[in-house]
């Protein structure tokens, strides 16, 4: 008989936090910039997305997921792409 005790747990356990996200029923366009969006328009969209994140009960899990997977696009866990890159850079510098 196969020993399954060393297999990883169900994948859904890694993602269940997403069901509680404040963004769950909001159009993804609010969190991901369209091609060519720049300047004030991009900044305002990101700030509006971050305001939604600020109300989210799973903001910490979302942020850690985005940092762990090095999510390259969008606002995740209240952080933009640039903010996540800066955090990852600081982590590498202090390691």
C-alpha positions as a printed Julia matrix, in Angstrom:
95×3 Matrix{Float64}:
   0.0    0.0     0.0
   1.27   3.51   -0.83
   2.25   5.81    2.05
   0.5    9.12    1.35
   1.49  10.76    4.65
   4.4   12.58    2.99
   2.35  14.03    0.14
   1.43  17.72    0.3
  -2.01  18.66    1.57
  -4.86  19.64   -0.72
  -4.03  22.53   -3.01
  -7.27  24.27   -2.02
  -5.79  24.82    1.45
  -3.26  27.16   -0.15
  -5.96  29.27   -1.81
  -8.92  29.28    0.58
  -8.03  32.77    1.79
  -9.05  34.13   -1.63
 -12.72  33.37   -0.91
 -12.6   36.05    1.79
 -10.94  38.73   -0.35
 -12.56  42.15   -0.55
 -11.75  42.1    -4.27
 -13.48  38.8    -4.99
 -16.51  40.27   -6.77
 -14.81  43.37   -8.17
 -13.72  43.7   -11.8
 -10.03  42.84  -12.13
  -9.49  45.96  -14.27
  -9.49  47.91  -11.0
  -6.34  46.05   -9.9
  -4.4   45.58  -13.15
  -3.39  48.51  -15.34
  -4.22  48.46  -19.03
  -1.49  48.64  -21.65
  -0.01  52.11  -21.83
  -1.61  53.5   -18.65
   0.78  56.03  -17.13
   1.09  58.94  -14.76
  -1.83  60.26  -12.76
  -4.34  57.86  -14.27
  -2.29  54.86  -13.25
  -1.58  56.3    -9.8
  -5.29  57.0    -9.17
  -6.3   53.49  -10.27
  -3.65  51.95   -8.0
  -4.72  54.11   -5.05
  -8.37  53.11   -5.57
  -7.35  49.44   -5.65
  -5.24  49.88   -2.52
  -8.24  51.46   -0.76
 -10.2   48.25   -1.43
  -7.27  46.22   -0.12
  -7.21  48.31    3.06
 -10.67  46.94    3.94
  -9.72  43.33    3.22
  -9.65  40.72    5.98
  -6.99  38.68    4.13
  -4.66  41.48    3.07
  -1.67  39.87    4.84
  -2.16  36.5     3.11
  -2.63  38.2    -0.25
   0.49  40.32    0.19
   2.61  37.37    1.27
   1.35  35.3    -1.66
   2.27  38.08   -4.11
   5.73  38.45   -2.57
   6.36  34.69   -2.37
   5.34  34.1    -5.99
   6.87  37.38   -7.17
   3.59  38.36   -8.79
   4.68  40.7   -11.62
   1.41  42.55  -12.29
  -1.34  44.37  -10.45
  -2.13  45.47   -6.94
  -1.96  42.56   -4.49
  -2.19  42.87   -0.73
  -2.31  46.64   -1.01
   0.98  46.84   -2.9
   1.78  47.79   -6.48
   4.31  45.97   -8.64
   6.93  48.59   -7.85
   6.31  48.39   -4.09
   6.62  44.6    -4.14
   9.87  44.78   -6.12
  11.26  47.22   -3.54
  10.34  44.9    -0.64
  11.92  41.92   -2.39
  15.04  43.95   -3.12
  15.34  44.97    0.55
  14.86  41.35    1.63
  17.64  40.21   -0.69
  19.94  42.99    0.54
  19.43  42.03    4.2
  19.88  38.29    3.61
